[in-house]
mmCIF file of C-alpha atoms in Angstrom:
data_model
loop_
_atom_site.group_PDB
_atom_site.id
_atom_site.type_symbol
_atom_site.label_atom_id
_atom_site.label_comp_id
_atom_site.label_asym_id
_atom_site.label_seq_id
_atom_site.Cartn_x
_atom_site.Cartn_y
_atom_site.Cartn_z
ATOM 1 C CA MET A 1 229.624 105.777 155.488
ATOM 2 C CA THR A 2 229.290 102.171 154.278
ATOM 3 C CA GLN A 3 226.817 101.273 156.999
ATOM 4 C CA THR A 4 224.702 104.302 156.266
ATOM 5 C CA THR A 5 224.559 103.415 152.566
ATOM 6 C CA GLY A 6 223.602 99.823 153.389
ATOM 7 C CA THR A 7 220.858 101.019 155.688
ATOM 8 C CA GLN A 8 219.532 103.297 152.979
ATOM 9 C CA GLN A 9 219.524 100.437 150.475
ATOM 10 C CA ASN A 10 217.759 98.106 152.902
ATOM 11 C CA SER A 11 215.127 100.703 153.703
ATOM 12 C CA LYS A 12 214.600 101.318 150.000
ATOM 13 C CA GLN A 13 213.902 97.662 149.176
ATOM 14 C CA PRO A 14 210.507 97.427 150.967
ATOM 15 C CA ALA A 15 209.440 100.667 149.318
ATOM 16 C CA ASP A 16 210.400 99.266 145.928
ATOM 17 C CA ARG A 17 208.539 96.037 146.656
ATOM 18 C CA ASN A 18 205.461 98.029 147.704
ATOM 19 C CA ALA A 19 205.602 100.043 144.500
ATOM 20 C CA ILE A 20 205.861 96.856 142.436
ATOM 21 C CA ARG A 21 203.021 95.318 144.412
ATOM 22 C CA ARG A 22 200.842 98.383 143.804
ATOM 23 C CA PHE A 23 201.711 98.259 140.129
ATOM 24 C CA HIS A 24 200.630 94.621 139.872
ATOM 25 C CA VAL A 25 197.372 95.413 141.685
ATOM 26 C CA ASN A 26 196.624 98.505 139.602
ATOM 27 C CA VAL A 27 197.339 96.972 136.202
ATOM 28 C CA PRO A 28 194.412 94.498 136.318
ATOM 29 C CA ARG A 29 192.116 97.253 137.548
ATOM 30 C CA ALA A 30 193.196 99.502 134.716
ATOM 31 C CA VAL A 31 192.668 96.700 132.207
ATOM 32 C CA ILE A 32 189.225 95.913 133.592
ATOM 33 C CA LEU A 33 188.262 99.580 133.524
ATOM 34 C CA ALA A 34 189.430 99.899 129.935
ATOM 35 C CA VAL A 35 187.425 96.837 128.915
ATOM 36 C CA VAL A 36 184.291 98.113 130.650
ATOM 37 C CA LEU A 37 184.596 101.515 129.003
ATOM 38 C CA ALA A 38 185.110 99.881 125.617
ATOM 39 C CA VAL A 39 182.007 97.735 126.064
ATOM 40 C CA LEU A 40 179.920 100.724 127.129
ATOM 41 C CA ALA A 41 181.183 102.716 124.177
ATOM 42 C CA GLY A 42 180.252 99.861 121.864
ATOM 43 C CA VAL A 43 176.751 99.712 123.287
ATOM 44 C CA ALA A 44 176.342 103.464 122.883
ATOM 45 C CA ILE A 45 177.509 103.300 119.279
ATOM 46 C CA SER A 46 175.325 100.316 118.392
ATOM 47 C CA ALA A 47 172.181 101.679 120.112
ATOM 48 C CA GLN A 48 169.855 103.379 117.667
ATOM 49 C CA ASP A 49 169.169 107.079 117.918
ATOM 50 C CA LYS A 50 165.471 106.958 117.041
ATOM 51 C CA TYR A 51 165.528 110.642 116.166
ATOM 52 C CA THR A 52 167.553 109.856 113.050
ATOM 53 C CA VAL A 53 164.773 107.700 111.543
ATOM 54 C CA LYS A 54 162.694 109.220 108.751
ATOM 55 C CA VAL A 55 159.904 108.164 106.427
ATOM 56 C CA PRO A 56 161.301 108.455 102.877
ATOM 57 C CA GLY A 57 159.533 111.459 101.412
ATOM 58 C CA GLY A 58 157.627 111.969 104.662
ATOM 59 C CA LEU A 59 158.012 112.903 108.305
ATOM 60 C CA ALA A 60 161.113 112.515 110.434
ATOM 61 C CA PHE A 61 161.067 111.159 113.977
ATOM 62 C CA SER A 62 163.062 114.238 115.000
ATOM 63 C CA GLU A 63 160.076 116.477 114.213
ATOM 64 C CA PHE A 64 158.492 115.085 117.380
ATOM 65 C CA ARG A 65 161.476 115.253 119.682
ATOM 66 C CA GLY A 66 160.426 115.249 123.327
ATOM 67 C CA TYR A 67 157.041 113.591 122.740
ATOM 68 C CA GLU A 68 157.779 111.244 125.647
ATOM 69 C CA ALA A 69 157.122 114.139 128.045
ATOM 70 C CA TRP A 70 154.076 115.653 126.291
ATOM 71 C CA GLN A 71 150.812 115.913 128.194
ATOM 72 C CA ALA A 72 148.263 113.117 127.883
ATOM 73 C CA ILE A 73 145.173 113.889 125.820
ATOM 74 C CA SER A 74 143.343 110.598 126.054
ATOM 75 C CA ILE A 75 143.678 106.822 125.921
ATOM 76 C CA SER A 76 142.537 104.234 123.420
ATOM 77 C CA ARG A 77 142.028 100.483 123.504
ATOM 78 C CA SER A 78 141.137 97.688 121.095
ATOM 79 C CA GLU A 79 141.441 93.919 121.240
ATOM 80 C CA ARG A 80 144.949 94.159 119.805
ATOM 81 C CA VAL A 81 146.490 97.238 121.426
ATOM 82 C CA VAL A 82 146.241 99.839 124.161
ATOM 83 C CA ALA A 83 147.414 103.378 123.507
ATOM 84 C CA VAL A 84 147.980 106.785 124.997
ATOM 85 C CA ILE A 85 147.581 109.923 122.898
ATOM 86 C CA VAL A 86 149.733 112.904 123.850
ATOM 87 C CA GLY A 87 150.071 116.415 122.475
ATOM 88 C CA ASN A 88 152.601 119.211 122.410
ATOM 89 C CA PRO A 89 151.757 122.537 124.130
ATOM 90 C CA VAL A 90 150.228 123.993 120.933
ATOM 91 C CA MET A 91 147.818 121.047 120.674
ATOM 92 C CA ILE A 92 146.963 121.108 124.377
ATOM 93 C CA ASP A 93 146.216 124.842 124.240
ATOM 94 C CA ALA A 94 143.968 124.248 121.222
ATOM 95 C CA TYR A 95 141.991 121.586 123.067
ATOM 96 C CA ARG A 96 141.585 123.848 126.097
ATOM 97 C CA ALA A 97 140.237 126.554 123.798
ATOM 98 C CA GLY A 98 137.557 124.156 122.574
ATOM 99 C CA ILE A 99 139.255 123.259 119.298
ATOM 100 C CA PRO A 100 138.366 121.276 117.210
ATOM 101 C CA SER A 101 134.925 120.570 118.714
ATOM 102 C CA ASN A 102 133.960 124.220 118.233
ATOM 103 C CA GLY A 103 134.519 123.942 114.497
ATOM 104 C CA LYS A 104 137.681 126.013 114.447
ATOM 105 C CA PRO A 105 140.834 124.599 112.807
ATOM 106 C CA VAL A 106 143.762 123.339 114.822
ATOM 107 C CA PRO A 107 146.620 125.868 114.579
ATOM 108 C CA ASP A 108 149.775 125.130 112.659
ATOM 109 C CA GLY A 109 152.518 123.686 114.818
ATOM 110 C CA ALA A 110 150.196 121.379 116.745
ATOM 111 C CA ARG A 111 151.609 117.882 117.144
ATOM 112 C CA MET A 112 150.217 114.626 118.487
ATOM 113 C CA ALA A 113 151.712 111.237 119.196
ATOM 114 C CA LYS A 114 149.952 107.930 119.791
ATOM 115 C CA VAL A 115 151.967 105.206 121.481
ATOM 116 C CA HIS A 116 150.674 101.639 121.043
ATOM 117 C CA TRP A 117 151.456 98.643 123.235
ATOM 118 C CA THR A 118 150.120 95.113 123.367
ATOM 119 C CA PRO A 119 147.759 94.814 126.341
ATOM 120 C CA LYS A 120 148.593 92.676 129.342
ATOM 121 C CA GLN A 121 147.103 92.026 132.744
ATOM 122 C CA ASN A 122 148.547 93.807 135.720
ATOM 123 C CA GLU A 123 150.584 91.306 137.708
ATOM 124 C CA PHE A 124 149.094 92.392 141.034
ATOM 125 C CA PHE A 125 145.636 93.480 139.888
ATOM 126 C CA PRO A 126 144.447 91.119 137.115
ATOM 127 C CA ASP A 127 141.324 93.171 136.369
ATOM 128 C CA ALA A 128 143.527 96.021 135.164
ATOM 129 C CA THR A 129 144.985 96.159 131.667
ATOM 130 C CA VAL A 130 148.416 97.783 131.383
ATOM 131 C CA PRO A 131 150.922 98.359 128.560
ATOM 132 C CA GLY A 132 152.937 95.350 127.485
ATOM 133 C CA ARG A 133 155.284 95.225 124.505
ATOM 134 C CA LEU A 134 155.755 98.465 122.555
ATOM 135 C CA VAL A 135 154.250 98.094 119.070
ATOM 136 C CA ASN A 136 154.650 101.448 117.322
ATOM 137 C CA VAL A 137 154.405 105.193 117.614
ATOM 138 C CA ASP A 138 152.098 107.231 115.361
ATOM 139 C CA PHE A 139 152.574 110.934 114.758
ATOM 140 C CA MET A 140 150.556 113.744 113.202
ATOM 141 C CA VAL A 141 151.495 117.397 112.738
ATOM 142 C CA LYS A 142 149.497 120.387 111.504
ATOM 143 C CA ASP A 143 151.162 122.435 108.775
ATOM 144 C CA SER A 144 148.539 123.818 106.395
ATOM 145 C CA LYS A 145 151.046 124.878 103.734
ATOM 146 C CA ARG A 146 153.300 121.847 103.793
ATOM 147 C CA PHE A 147 150.381 119.396 103.761
ATOM 148 C CA ALA A 148 147.809 121.357 101.790
ATOM 149 C CA ASP A 149 146.776 118.261 99.825
ATOM 150 C CA SER A 150 146.015 116.184 102.941
ATOM 151 C CA GLY A 151 143.836 118.451 105.023
ATOM 152 C CA GLY A 152 146.795 120.386 106.415
ATOM 153 C CA TRP A 153 148.046 117.386 108.371
ATOM 154 C CA GLY A 154 151.019 115.089 107.969
ATOM 155 C CA TRP A 155 151.086 111.588 109.431
ATOM 156 C CA ALA A 156 153.724 108.943 110.127
ATOM 157 C CA VAL A 157 153.982 105.495 111.674
ATOM 158 C CA PHE A 158 157.194 104.094 113.150
ATOM 159 C CA LYS A 159 157.247 100.401 114.032
ATOM 160 C CA TYR A 160 159.235 99.170 117.001
ATOM 161 C CA ASP A 161 161.236 95.932 116.961
ATOM 162 C CA ALA A 162 161.841 94.717 120.512
ATOM 163 C CA ALA A 163 164.555 92.235 119.507
ATOM 164 C CA SER A 164 166.807 94.927 118.047
ATOM 165 C CA GLY A 165 165.424 97.846 120.047
ATOM 166 C CA THR A 166 164.977 99.881 116.862
ATOM 167 C CA PHE A 167 162.295 101.874 115.064
ATOM 168 C CA THR A 168 161.616 101.679 111.327
ATOM 169 C CA PRO A 169 159.076 103.545 109.167
ATOM 170 C CA GLY A 170 155.829 101.737 108.460
ATOM 171 C CA THR A 171 155.225 100.371 104.969
ATOM 172 C CA GLU A 172 152.254 99.767 102.692
ATOM 173 C CA ALA A 173 151.971 96.289 104.230
ATOM 174 C CA ASP A 174 151.247 97.766 107.653
ATOM 175 C CA GLU A 175 148.079 99.050 109.287
ATOM 176 C CA PRO A 176 147.547 101.799 108.391
ATOM 177 C CA PRO A 177 149.431 101.438 105.096
ATOM 178 C CA GLN A 178 152.233 103.969 104.770
ATOM 179 C CA ALA A 179 153.789 104.941 101.454
ATOM 180 C CA ASN A 180 156.801 107.229 101.041
ATOM 181 C CA ASP A 181 154.889 110.329 102.018
ATOM 182 C CA ALA A 182 153.050 111.843 104.986
ATOM 183 C CA LYS A 183 149.489 110.882 104.002
ATOM 184 C CA CYS A 184 149.120 107.506 105.712
ATOM 185 C CA GLY A 185 146.374 108.773 108.032
ATOM 186 C CA PHE A 186 144.491 110.994 105.608
ATOM 187 C CA ALA A 187 142.050 108.412 104.214
ATOM 188 C CA CYS A 188 140.721 107.225 107.575
ATOM 189 C CA HIS A 189 140.693 110.712 109.113
ATOM 190 C CA THR A 190 138.383 112.132 106.432
ATOM 191 C CA VAL A 191 135.396 110.848 108.442
ATOM 192 C CA VAL A 192 136.182 113.571 111.005
ATOM 193 C CA GLN A 193 136.885 116.323 108.493
ATOM 194 C CA THR A 194 134.450 118.605 110.317
ATOM 195 C CA LYS A 195 136.677 118.274 113.408
ATOM 196 C CA ASP A 196 139.774 119.173 111.403
ATOM 197 C CA TYR A 197 140.632 115.499 110.907
ATOM 198 C CA VAL A 198 141.106 114.866 114.640
ATOM 199 C CA PHE A 199 139.504 111.765 116.169
ATOM 200 C CA THR A 200 140.695 112.177 119.749
ATOM 201 C CA GLU A 201 138.616 114.058 122.271
ATOM 202 C CA TYR A 202 140.262 115.811 125.172
ATOM 203 C CA GLY A 203 139.286 113.913 128.311
ATOM 204 C CA LYS A 204 137.840 116.077 131.079
ATOM 205 C CA ARG A 205 140.163 116.324 134.083
#
């Protein structure tokens, strides 16, 4: 009886030591995992949700949710920026129907976005200009009732700050100047009033 008990105790000691050893190994892993999760949670919390940004008295970024995946309409380039102009399905369908070149108005619900970057040379093909730093995103939406006093269109500009990774509404100090409304593009777009205030032509493809 005594020998059997002693044998059981001796056989139990390595098991106990293994359990303690596993505990010591697992504790640091658990701590590290907790720290990593906390850091990731902090990054998620601190990262801006651009779709919460809104022009005071004007358009909200959320009105153009999903613009990143809209179809390309055309491109644009100046000495300062390069840009791609994209449109939602309503706008693309309008272009394919010949609007606005045919003189017909763009239907309500049409949306466009223009993404501007600083230009830079392609690293492997210097003759090619490619997007560099993101500058801003411009939006326009057709709603003839909501924007009856600006040709049926509403406009917005959202500046991008690379250091903080955040968007902010444009101001009257920006180009184009943007007050607390949705009319920032109306003045310059009046030159294409006969094309329902749309500059961009749909590139043949």
